[in-house]
Rosetta silent file (secondary structure, phi, psi, omega in degrees, C-alpha in Angstrom):
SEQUENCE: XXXXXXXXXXXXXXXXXXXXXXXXXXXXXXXXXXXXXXXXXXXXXXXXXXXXXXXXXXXXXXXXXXXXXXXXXXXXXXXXXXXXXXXXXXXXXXXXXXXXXXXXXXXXXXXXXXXXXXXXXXXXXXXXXXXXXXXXXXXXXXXXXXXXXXXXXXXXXXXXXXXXXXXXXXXXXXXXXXXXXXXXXXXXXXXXXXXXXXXXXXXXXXXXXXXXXXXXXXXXXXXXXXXXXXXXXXXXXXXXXXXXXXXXXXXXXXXXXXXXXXXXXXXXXXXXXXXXXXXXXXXXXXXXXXXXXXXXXXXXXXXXXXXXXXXXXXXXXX
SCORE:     score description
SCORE:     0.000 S_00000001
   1 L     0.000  140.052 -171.930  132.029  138.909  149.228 S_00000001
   2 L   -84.585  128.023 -171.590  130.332  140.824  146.310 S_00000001
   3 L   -75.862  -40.658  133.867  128.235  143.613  147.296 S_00000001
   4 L   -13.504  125.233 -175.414  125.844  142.614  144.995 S_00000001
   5 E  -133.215  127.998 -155.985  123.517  140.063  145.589 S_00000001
   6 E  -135.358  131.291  173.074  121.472  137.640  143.325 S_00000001
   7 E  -127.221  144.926  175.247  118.768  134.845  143.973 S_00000001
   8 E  -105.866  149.290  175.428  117.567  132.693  140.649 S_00000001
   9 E  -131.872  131.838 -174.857  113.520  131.528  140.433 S_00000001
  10 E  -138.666  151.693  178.716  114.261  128.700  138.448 S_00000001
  11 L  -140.995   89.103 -168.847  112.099  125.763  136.521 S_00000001
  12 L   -80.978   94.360  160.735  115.850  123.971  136.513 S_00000001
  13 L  -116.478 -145.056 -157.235  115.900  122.102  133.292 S_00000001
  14 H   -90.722  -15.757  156.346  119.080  122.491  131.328 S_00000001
  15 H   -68.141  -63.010  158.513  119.610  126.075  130.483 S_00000001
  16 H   -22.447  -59.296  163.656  118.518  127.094  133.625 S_00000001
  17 H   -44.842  -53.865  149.379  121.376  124.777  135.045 S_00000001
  18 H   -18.244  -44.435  170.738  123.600  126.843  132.876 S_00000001
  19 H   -59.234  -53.865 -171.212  122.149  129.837  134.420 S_00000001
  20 H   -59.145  -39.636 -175.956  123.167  128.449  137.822 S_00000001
  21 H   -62.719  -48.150 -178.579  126.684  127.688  136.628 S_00000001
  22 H   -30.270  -76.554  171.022  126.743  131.354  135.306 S_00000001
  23 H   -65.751   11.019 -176.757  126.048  133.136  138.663 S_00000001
  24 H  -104.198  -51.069 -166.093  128.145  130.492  140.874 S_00000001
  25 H   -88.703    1.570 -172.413  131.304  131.659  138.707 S_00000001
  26 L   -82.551  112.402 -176.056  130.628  135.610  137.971 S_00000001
  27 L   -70.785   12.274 -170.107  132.614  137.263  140.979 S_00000001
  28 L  -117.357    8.445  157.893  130.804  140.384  141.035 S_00000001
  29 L  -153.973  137.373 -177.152  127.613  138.848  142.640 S_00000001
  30 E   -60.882  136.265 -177.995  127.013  136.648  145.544 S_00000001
  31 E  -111.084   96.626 -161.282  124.562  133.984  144.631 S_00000001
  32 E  -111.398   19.838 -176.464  122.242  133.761  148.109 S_00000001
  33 E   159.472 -176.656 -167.513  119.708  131.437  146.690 S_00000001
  34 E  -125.820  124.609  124.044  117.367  129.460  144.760 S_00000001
  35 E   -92.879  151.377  170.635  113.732  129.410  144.416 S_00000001
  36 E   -65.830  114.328  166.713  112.083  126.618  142.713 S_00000001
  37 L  -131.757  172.472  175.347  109.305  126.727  140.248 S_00000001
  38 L   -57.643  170.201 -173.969  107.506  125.027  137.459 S_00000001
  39 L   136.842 -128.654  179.102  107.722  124.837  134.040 S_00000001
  40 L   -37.440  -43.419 -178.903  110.473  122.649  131.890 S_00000001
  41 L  -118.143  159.175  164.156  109.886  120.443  135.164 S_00000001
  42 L   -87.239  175.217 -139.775  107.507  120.148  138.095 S_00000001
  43 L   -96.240  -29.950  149.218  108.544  121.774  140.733 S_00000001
  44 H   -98.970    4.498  163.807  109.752  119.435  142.869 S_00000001
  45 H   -89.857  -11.312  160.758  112.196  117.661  140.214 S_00000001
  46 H   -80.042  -26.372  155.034  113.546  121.330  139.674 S_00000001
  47 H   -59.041  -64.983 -170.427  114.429  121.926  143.115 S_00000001
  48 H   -36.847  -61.113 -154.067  116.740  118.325  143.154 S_00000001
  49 H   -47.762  -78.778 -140.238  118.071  119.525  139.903 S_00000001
  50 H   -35.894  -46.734  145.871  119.093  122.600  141.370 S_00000001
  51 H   -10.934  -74.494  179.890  120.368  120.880  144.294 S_00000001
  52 H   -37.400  -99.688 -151.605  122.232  118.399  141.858 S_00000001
  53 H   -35.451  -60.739  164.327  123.748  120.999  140.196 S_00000001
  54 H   -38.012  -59.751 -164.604  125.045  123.122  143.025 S_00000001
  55 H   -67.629  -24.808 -149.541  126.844  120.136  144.682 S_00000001
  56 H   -98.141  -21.085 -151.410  128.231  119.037  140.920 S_00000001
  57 H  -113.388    2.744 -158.404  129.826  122.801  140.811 S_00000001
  58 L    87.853  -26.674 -162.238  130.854  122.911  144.705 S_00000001
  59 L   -74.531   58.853  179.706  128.461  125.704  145.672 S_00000001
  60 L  -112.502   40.593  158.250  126.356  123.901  148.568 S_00000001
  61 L  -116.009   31.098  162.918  126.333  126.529  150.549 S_00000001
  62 L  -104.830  123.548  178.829  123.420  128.354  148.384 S_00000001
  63 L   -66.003  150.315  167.249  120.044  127.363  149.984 S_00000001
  64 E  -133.348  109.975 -161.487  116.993  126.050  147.725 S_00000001
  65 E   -90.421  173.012  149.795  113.519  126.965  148.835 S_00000001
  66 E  -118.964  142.096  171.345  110.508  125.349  146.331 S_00000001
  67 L   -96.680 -137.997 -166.436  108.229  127.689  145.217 S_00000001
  68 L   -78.029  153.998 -177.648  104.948  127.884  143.977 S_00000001
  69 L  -131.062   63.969  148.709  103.838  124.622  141.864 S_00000001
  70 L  -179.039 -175.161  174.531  101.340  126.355  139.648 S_00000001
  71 L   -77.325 -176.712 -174.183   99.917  128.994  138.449 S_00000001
  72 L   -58.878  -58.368 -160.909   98.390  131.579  139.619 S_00000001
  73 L   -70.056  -25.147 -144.575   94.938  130.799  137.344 S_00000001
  74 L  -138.518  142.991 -168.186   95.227  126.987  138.249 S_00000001
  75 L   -83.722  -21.213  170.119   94.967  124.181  141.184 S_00000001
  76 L  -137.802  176.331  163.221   97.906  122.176  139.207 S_00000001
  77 L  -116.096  152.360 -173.226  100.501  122.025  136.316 S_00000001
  78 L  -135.957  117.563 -168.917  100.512  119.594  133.535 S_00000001
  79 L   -94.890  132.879  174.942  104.295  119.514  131.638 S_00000001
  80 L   -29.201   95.409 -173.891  104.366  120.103  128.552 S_00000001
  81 H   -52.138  -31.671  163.983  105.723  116.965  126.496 S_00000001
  82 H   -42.798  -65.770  160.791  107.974  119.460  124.303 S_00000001
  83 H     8.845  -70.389 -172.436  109.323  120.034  127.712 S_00000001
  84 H   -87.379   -6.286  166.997  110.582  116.794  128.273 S_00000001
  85 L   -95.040  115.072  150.143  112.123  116.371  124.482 S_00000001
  86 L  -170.742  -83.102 -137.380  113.652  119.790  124.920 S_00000001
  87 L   -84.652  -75.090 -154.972  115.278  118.963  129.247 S_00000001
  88 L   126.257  178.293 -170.818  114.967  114.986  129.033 S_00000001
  89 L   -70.260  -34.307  173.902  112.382  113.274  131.206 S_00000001
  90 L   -98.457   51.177  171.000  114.709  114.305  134.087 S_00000001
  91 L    68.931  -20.553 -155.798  114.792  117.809  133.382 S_00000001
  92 L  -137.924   53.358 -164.624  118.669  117.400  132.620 S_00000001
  93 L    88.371  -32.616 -139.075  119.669  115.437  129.658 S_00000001
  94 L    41.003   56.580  165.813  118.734  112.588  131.368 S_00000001
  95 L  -102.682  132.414  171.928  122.084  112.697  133.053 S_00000001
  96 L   -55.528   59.792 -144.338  122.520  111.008  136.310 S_00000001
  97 L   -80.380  142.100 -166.886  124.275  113.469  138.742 S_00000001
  98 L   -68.434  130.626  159.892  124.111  111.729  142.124 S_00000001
  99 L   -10.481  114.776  179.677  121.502  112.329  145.115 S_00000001
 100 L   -57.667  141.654  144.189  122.192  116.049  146.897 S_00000001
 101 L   -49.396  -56.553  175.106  123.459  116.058  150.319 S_00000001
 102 L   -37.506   31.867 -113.995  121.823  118.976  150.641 S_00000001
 103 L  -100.062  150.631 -174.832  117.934  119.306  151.281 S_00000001
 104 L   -50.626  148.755 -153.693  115.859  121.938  150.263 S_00000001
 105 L   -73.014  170.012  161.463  115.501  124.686  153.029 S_00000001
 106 L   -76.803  -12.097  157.199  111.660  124.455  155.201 S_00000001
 107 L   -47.719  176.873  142.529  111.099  127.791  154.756 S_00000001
 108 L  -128.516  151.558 -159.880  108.866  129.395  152.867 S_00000001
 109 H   -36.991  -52.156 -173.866  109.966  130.416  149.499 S_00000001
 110 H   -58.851  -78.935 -176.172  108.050  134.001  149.193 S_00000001
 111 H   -13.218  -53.072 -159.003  109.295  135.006  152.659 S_00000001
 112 H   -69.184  -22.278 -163.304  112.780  134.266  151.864 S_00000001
 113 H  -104.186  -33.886  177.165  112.645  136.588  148.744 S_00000001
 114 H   -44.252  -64.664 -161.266  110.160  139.110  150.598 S_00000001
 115 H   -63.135  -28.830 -164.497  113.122  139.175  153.795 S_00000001
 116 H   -73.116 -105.674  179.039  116.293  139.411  150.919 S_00000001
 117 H    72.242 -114.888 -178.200  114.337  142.609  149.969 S_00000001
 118 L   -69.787  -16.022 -172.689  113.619  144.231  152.974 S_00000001
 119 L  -113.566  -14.814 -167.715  117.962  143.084  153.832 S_00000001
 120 L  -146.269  -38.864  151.949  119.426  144.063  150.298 S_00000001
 121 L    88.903  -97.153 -160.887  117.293  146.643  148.446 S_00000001
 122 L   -82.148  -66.452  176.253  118.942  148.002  145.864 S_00000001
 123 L   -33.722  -40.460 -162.973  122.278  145.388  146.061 S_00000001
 124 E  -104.166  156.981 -157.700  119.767  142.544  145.069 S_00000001
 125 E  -126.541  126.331  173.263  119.154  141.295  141.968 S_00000001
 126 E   -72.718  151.109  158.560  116.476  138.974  140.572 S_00000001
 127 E  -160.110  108.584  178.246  116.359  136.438  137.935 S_00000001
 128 E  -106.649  133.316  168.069  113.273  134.518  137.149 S_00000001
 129 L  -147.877   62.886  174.052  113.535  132.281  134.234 S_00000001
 130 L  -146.700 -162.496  163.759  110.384  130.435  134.622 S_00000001
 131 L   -58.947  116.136  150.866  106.885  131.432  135.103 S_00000001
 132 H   -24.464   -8.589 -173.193  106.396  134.864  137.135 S_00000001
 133 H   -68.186  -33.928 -160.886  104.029  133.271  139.881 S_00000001
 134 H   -90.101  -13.747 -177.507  106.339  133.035  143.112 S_00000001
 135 L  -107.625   -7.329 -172.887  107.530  136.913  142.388 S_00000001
 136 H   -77.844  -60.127 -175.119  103.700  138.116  141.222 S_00000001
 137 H   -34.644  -29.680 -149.599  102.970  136.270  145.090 S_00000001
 138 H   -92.751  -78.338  177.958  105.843  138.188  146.661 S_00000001
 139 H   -54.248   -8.881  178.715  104.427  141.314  145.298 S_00000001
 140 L  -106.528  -21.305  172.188  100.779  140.785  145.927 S_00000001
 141 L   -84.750  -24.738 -140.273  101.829  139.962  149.672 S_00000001
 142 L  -137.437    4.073 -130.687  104.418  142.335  149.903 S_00000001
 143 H   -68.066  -16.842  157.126  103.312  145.546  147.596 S_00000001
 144 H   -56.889  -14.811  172.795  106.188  147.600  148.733 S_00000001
 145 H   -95.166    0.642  167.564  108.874  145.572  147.321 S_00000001
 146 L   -40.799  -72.969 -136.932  107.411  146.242  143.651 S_00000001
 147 L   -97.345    9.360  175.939  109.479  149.242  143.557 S_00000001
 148 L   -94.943  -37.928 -163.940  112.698  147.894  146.234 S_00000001
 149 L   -83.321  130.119 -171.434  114.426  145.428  144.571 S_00000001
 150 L   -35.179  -64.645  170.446  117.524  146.579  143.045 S_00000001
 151 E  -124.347  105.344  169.925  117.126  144.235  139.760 S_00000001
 152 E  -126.952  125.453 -177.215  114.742  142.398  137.876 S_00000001
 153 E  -111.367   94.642 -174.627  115.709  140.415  135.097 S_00000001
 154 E  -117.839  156.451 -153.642  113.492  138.006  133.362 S_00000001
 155 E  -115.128  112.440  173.924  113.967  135.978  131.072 S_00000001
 156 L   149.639  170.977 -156.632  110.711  135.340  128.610 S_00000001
 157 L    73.880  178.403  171.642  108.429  137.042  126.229 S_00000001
 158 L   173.568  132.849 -175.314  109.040  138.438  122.598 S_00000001
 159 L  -105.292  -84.040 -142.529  108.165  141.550  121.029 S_00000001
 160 L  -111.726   17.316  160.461  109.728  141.710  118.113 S_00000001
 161 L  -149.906  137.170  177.755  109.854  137.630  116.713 S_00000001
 162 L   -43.633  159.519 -172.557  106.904  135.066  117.661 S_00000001
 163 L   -71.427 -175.087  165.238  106.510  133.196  120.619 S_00000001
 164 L  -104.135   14.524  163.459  107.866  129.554  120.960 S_00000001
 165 L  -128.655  -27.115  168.771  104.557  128.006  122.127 S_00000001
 166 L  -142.092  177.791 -175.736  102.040  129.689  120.172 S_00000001
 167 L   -43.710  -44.394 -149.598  102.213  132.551  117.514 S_00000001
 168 L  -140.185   16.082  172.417  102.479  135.295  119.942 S_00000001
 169 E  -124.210  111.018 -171.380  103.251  133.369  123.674 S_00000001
 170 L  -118.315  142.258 -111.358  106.563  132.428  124.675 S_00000001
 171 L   -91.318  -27.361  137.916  106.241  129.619  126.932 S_00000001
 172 L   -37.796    6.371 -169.673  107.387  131.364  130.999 S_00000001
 173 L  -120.261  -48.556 -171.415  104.983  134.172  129.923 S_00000001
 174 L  -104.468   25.453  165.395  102.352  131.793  128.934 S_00000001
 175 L   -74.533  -38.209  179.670  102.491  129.526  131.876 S_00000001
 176 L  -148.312   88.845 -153.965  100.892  132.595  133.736 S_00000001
 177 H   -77.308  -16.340  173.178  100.277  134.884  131.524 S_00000001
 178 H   -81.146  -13.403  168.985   98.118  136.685  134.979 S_00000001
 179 H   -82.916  -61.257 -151.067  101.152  137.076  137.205 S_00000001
 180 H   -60.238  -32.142  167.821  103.219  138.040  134.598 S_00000001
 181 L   -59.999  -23.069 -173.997  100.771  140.588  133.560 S_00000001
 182 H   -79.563  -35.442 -176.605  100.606  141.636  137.350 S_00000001
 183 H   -88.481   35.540  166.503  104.521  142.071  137.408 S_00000001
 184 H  -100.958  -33.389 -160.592  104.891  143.937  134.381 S_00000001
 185 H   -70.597  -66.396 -169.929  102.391  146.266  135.307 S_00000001
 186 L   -88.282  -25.462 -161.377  104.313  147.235  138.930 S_00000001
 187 L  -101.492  124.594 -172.655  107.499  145.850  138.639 S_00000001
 188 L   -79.134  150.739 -150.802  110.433  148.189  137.035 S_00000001
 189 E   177.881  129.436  156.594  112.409  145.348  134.762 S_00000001
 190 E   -95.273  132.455  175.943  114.528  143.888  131.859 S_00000001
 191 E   -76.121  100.528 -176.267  112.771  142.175  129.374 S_00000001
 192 E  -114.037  101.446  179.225  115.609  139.212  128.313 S_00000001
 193 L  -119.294  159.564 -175.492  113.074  137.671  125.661 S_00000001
 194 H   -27.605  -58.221  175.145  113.551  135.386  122.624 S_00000001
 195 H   -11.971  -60.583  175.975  114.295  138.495  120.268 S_00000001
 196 H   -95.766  -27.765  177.444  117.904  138.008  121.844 S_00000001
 197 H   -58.205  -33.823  162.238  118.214  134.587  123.260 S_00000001
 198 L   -56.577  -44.927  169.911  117.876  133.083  119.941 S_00000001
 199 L   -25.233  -53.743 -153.434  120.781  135.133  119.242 S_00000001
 200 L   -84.317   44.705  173.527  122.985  133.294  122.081 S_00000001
 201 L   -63.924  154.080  155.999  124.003  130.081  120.421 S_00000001
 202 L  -132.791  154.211  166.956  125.950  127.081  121.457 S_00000001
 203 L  -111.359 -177.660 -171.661  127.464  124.625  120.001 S_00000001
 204 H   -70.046  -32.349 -169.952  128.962  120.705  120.349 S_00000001
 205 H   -49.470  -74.558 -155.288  132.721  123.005  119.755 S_00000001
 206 H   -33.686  -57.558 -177.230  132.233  124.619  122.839 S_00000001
 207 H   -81.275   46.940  128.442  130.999  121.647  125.205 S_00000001
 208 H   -66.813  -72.962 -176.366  134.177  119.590  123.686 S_00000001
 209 H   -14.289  -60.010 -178.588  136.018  122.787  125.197 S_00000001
 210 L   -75.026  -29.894 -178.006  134.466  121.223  128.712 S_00000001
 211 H   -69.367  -33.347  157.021  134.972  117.805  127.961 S_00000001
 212 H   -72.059   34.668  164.508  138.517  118.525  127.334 S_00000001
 213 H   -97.440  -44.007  173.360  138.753  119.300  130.858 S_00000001
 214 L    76.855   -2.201  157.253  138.461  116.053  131.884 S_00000001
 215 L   -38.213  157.269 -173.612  136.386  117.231  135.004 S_00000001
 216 L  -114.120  -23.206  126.526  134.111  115.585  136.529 S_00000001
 217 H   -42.799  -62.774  168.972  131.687  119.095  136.150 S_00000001
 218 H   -32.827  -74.295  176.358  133.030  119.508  132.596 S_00000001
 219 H   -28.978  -69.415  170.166  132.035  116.246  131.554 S_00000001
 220 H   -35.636  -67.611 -145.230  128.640  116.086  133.157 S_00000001
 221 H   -86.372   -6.203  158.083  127.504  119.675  131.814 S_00000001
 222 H   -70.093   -8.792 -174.767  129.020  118.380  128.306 S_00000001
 223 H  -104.896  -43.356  166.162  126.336  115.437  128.324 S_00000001
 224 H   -61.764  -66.090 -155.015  123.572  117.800  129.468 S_00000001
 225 H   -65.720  -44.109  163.837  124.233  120.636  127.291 S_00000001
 226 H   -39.723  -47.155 -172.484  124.816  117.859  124.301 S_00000001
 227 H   -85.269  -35.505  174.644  121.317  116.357  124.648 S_00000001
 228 H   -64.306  -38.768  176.849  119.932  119.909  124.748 S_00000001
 229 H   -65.257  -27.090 -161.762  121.494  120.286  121.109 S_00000001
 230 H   -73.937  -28.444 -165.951  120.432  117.214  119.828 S_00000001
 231 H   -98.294  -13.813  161.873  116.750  118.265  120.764 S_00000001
 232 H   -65.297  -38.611  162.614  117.377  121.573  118.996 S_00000001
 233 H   -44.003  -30.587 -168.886  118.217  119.449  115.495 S_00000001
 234 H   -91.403  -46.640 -174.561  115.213  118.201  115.858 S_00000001
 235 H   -57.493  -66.284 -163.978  112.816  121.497  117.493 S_00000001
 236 L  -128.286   83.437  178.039  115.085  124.322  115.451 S_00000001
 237 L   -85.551  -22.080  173.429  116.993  122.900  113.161 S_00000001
 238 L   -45.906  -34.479 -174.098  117.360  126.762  110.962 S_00000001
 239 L  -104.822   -0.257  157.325  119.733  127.824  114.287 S_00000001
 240 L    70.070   34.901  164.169  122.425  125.061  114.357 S_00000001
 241 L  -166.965 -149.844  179.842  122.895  125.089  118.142 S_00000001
 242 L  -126.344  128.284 -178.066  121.314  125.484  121.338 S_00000001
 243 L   -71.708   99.997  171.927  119.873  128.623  122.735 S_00000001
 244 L   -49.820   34.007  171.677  121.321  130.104  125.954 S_00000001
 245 H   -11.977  -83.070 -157.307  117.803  131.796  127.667 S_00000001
 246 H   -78.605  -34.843  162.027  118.466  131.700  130.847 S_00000001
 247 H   -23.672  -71.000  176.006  122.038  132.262  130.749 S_00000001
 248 H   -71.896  -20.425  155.470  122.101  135.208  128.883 S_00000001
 249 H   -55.480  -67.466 -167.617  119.407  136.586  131.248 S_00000001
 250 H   -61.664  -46.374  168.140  121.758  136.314  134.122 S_00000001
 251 H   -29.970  -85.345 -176.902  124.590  137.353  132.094 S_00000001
 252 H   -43.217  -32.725 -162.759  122.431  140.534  131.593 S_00000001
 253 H   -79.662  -39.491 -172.270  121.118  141.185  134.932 S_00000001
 254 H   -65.678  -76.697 -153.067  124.930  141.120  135.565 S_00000001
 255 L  -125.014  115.033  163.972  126.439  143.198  132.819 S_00000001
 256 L  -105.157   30.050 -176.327  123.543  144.988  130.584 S_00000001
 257 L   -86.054  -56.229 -164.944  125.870  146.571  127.716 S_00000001
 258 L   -19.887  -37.767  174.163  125.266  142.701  126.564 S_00000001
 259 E  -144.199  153.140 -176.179  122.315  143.982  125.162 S_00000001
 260 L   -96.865  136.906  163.031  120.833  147.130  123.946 S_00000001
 261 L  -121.710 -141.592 -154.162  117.092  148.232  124.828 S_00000001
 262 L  -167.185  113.991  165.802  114.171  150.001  124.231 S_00000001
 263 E   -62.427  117.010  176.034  111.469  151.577  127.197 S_00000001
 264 E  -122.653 -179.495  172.673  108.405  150.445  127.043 S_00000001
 265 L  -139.372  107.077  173.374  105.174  150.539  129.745 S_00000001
 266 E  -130.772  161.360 -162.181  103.722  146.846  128.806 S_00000001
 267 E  -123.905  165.935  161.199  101.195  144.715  129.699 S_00000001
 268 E  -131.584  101.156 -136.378  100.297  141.016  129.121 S_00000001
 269 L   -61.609  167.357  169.941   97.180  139.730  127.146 S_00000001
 270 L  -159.729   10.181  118.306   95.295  137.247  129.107 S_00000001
 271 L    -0.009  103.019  157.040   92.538  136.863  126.272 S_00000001
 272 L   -18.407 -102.699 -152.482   92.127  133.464  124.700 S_00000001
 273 L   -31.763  -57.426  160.800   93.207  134.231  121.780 S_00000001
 274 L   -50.931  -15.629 -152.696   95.968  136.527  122.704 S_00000001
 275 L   -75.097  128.130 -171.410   97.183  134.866  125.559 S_00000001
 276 L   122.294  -20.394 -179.997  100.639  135.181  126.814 S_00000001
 277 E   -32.527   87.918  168.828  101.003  138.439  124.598 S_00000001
 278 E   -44.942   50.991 -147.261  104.359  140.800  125.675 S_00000001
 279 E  -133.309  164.380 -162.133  102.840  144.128  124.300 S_00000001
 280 E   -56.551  125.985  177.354  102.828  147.641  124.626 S_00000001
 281 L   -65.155  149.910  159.445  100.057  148.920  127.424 S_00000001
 282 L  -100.985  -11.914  164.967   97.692  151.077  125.476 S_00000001
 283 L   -42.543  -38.918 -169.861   96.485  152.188  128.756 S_00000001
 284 L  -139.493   52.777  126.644  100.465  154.313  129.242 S_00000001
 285 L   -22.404  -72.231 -168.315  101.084  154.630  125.688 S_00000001
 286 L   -75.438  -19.095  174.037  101.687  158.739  126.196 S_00000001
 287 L   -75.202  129.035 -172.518  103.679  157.957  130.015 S_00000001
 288 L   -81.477  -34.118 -147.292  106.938  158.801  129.628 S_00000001
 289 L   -99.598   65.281  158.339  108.150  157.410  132.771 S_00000001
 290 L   -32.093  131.586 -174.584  108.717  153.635  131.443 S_00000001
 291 L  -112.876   -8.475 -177.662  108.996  150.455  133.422 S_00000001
 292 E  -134.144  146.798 -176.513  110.162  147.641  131.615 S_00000001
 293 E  -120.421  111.379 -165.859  113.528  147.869  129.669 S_00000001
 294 E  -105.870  128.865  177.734  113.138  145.165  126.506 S_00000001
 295 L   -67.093  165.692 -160.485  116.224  143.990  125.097 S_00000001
 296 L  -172.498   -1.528  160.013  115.934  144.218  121.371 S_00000001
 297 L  -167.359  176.387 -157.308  119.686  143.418  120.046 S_00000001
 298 E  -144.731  157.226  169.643  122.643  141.629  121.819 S_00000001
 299 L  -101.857   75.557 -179.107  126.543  141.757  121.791 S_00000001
 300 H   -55.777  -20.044 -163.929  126.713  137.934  120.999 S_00000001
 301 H  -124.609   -7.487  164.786  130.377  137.503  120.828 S_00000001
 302 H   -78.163  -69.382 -178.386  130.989  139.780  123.687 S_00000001
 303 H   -29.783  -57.784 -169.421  128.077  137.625  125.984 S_00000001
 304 H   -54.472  -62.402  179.175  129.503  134.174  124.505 S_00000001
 305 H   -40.423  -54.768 -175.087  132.912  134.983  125.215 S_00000001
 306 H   -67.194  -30.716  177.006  132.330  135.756  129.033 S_00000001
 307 H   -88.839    0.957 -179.950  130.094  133.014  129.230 S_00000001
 308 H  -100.919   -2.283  163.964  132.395  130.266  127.798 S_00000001
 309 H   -68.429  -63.371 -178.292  135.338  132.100  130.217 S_00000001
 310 H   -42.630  -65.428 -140.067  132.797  131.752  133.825 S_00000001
 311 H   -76.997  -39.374  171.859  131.960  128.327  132.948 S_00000001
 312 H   -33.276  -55.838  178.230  134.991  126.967  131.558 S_00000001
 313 H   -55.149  -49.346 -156.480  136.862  128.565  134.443 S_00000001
 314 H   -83.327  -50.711 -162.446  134.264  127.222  137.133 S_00000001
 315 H   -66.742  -41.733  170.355  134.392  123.509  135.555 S_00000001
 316 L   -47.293  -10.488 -106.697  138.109  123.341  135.861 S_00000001
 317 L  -159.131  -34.850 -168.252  137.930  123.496  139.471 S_00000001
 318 L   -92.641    0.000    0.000  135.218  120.916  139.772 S_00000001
């Protein structure tokens, strides 16, 4: 057992799965959960995936709560149609991984991350790579656990290249751009935003690499991960792969020499115009005592390497 401890907030479309493969093979953290949320997917087709996925890698002994299934600002969510050319209609290529055994736990989802907490402190480590709502809720229920948990890593925003839904919103930031503004403000953090994820390509060589496995995991996450490129030819064709987000967030969360950063005290516009904005508070401009750590360049061929080792490693097995 890993002293270390890690729960994913997930909107499981296909990087996100990726994510999940990450932390089920990195041995230096325990993987003690899931929560669900919105986003790429609603919120209850991102719980299955997750579900899916764990059983396709062996791992069904990690529980999967669902979290919140909107925002903060809003009574519902409405998915994005990029969304579903990006994931597939079923969040996941539109590959067919068989009904979970498994069913999502009856809890509820805040608690469970509230109680890990209050049970792991320091040891546990966060990774939201969705929308910010089920950890702003945690923290607005909770306000002592702002400043307990050991890591938080999220994956979204960009500072230093435009967003990927509007000029200046990249799209987990701007599902709720008012939690995310609440947890920037209280929550100590790494920023793992486009600036580097763009960075973090893949290509069809690599998922051959799994398909030459001959796996029954391999295979599958070569057919996911495949359909994610093909919608990148079309979305981005200037980066000639597929972008690893969420991945390389956990990666980082993990291991942060992956990327180097920069201290900031930031905020999040919530402005028409503006909305979704990652930017500098001007409110704690002159405080020195910084809260968010923004990644701002990456060790790409260090990151790639480990992450085509975990998964590779993990798929044989499967």
């Amino acid at each position: 057992m890993a002293q270390k401890k890690m729960i994913l907030d997930l909107d499981t479309g296909i990087d996100d799965a990726m994510a999940i493969a990450y932390a089920v093979a990195d041995p230096d953290v325990d993987l003690i959960g899931i929560i669900g949320s919105y986003g790429n997917v609603y919120v209850e087709d991102g719980v299955q995936n997750s579900l899916k996925i764990l059983e396709l890698l062996g791992a069904t002994d990690v529980p999967v709560y669902q979290g919140l299934a909107h925002s903060s600002e809003s009574d519902h969510f409405d998915r994005m149609p990029v969304s579903a050319q990006i994931h597939g209609e079923n969040g996941i290529g539109e590959v067919q991984l068989p009904d979970p055994k498994r069913q999502p736990e009856t809890g509820d989802a805040i608690d469970f991350f509230i109680d890990a907490v209050k049970k792991y402190g320091k040891d546990l480590i966060l990774v939201p790579t969705g929308p910010l709502t089920n950890l702003d809720a945690a923290i607005k229920k909770a306000p002592e656990i702002a400043t307990k948990i050991g890591n938080v890593t999220i994956m979204g925003g960009a500072v230093t290249v435009p967003g990927n839904v509007t000029n200046v919103a990249e799209a987990n930031i701007q599902q709720d751009a008012s939690a995310a503004n609440n947890v920037f403000r209280k929550v100590p953090l790494t920023q793992v935003g486009l600036d580097v994820t763009l960075r973090t390509l893949l290509t069809k060589k690599e998922t051959q690499q799994w398909r030459d496995l001959h796996t029954k995991s391999g295979e599958a996450f070569a057919d996911i991960v495949d359909y994610y490129i093909k919608a990148y030819e079309v979305t981005s064709p200037d980066l000639h792969g597929c972008a690893l987000h969420d991945p390389f967030a956990v990666g980082v969360a993990i291991n942060p020499d992956f990327v180097q950063t920069i201290g900031l005290n930031m905020y999040v516009t919530t402005d028409e115009k503006y909305y979704g904005r990652t930017t500098g508070d001007p409110a704690r401009l002159d405080d020195p005592n910084t809260n968010v750590k923004v990644a701002v360049n990456a060790d790409v061929d260090a990151y790639l390497k480990s992450f085509m080792d975990h998964l590779t490693k993990l798929f044989k097995k499967q």
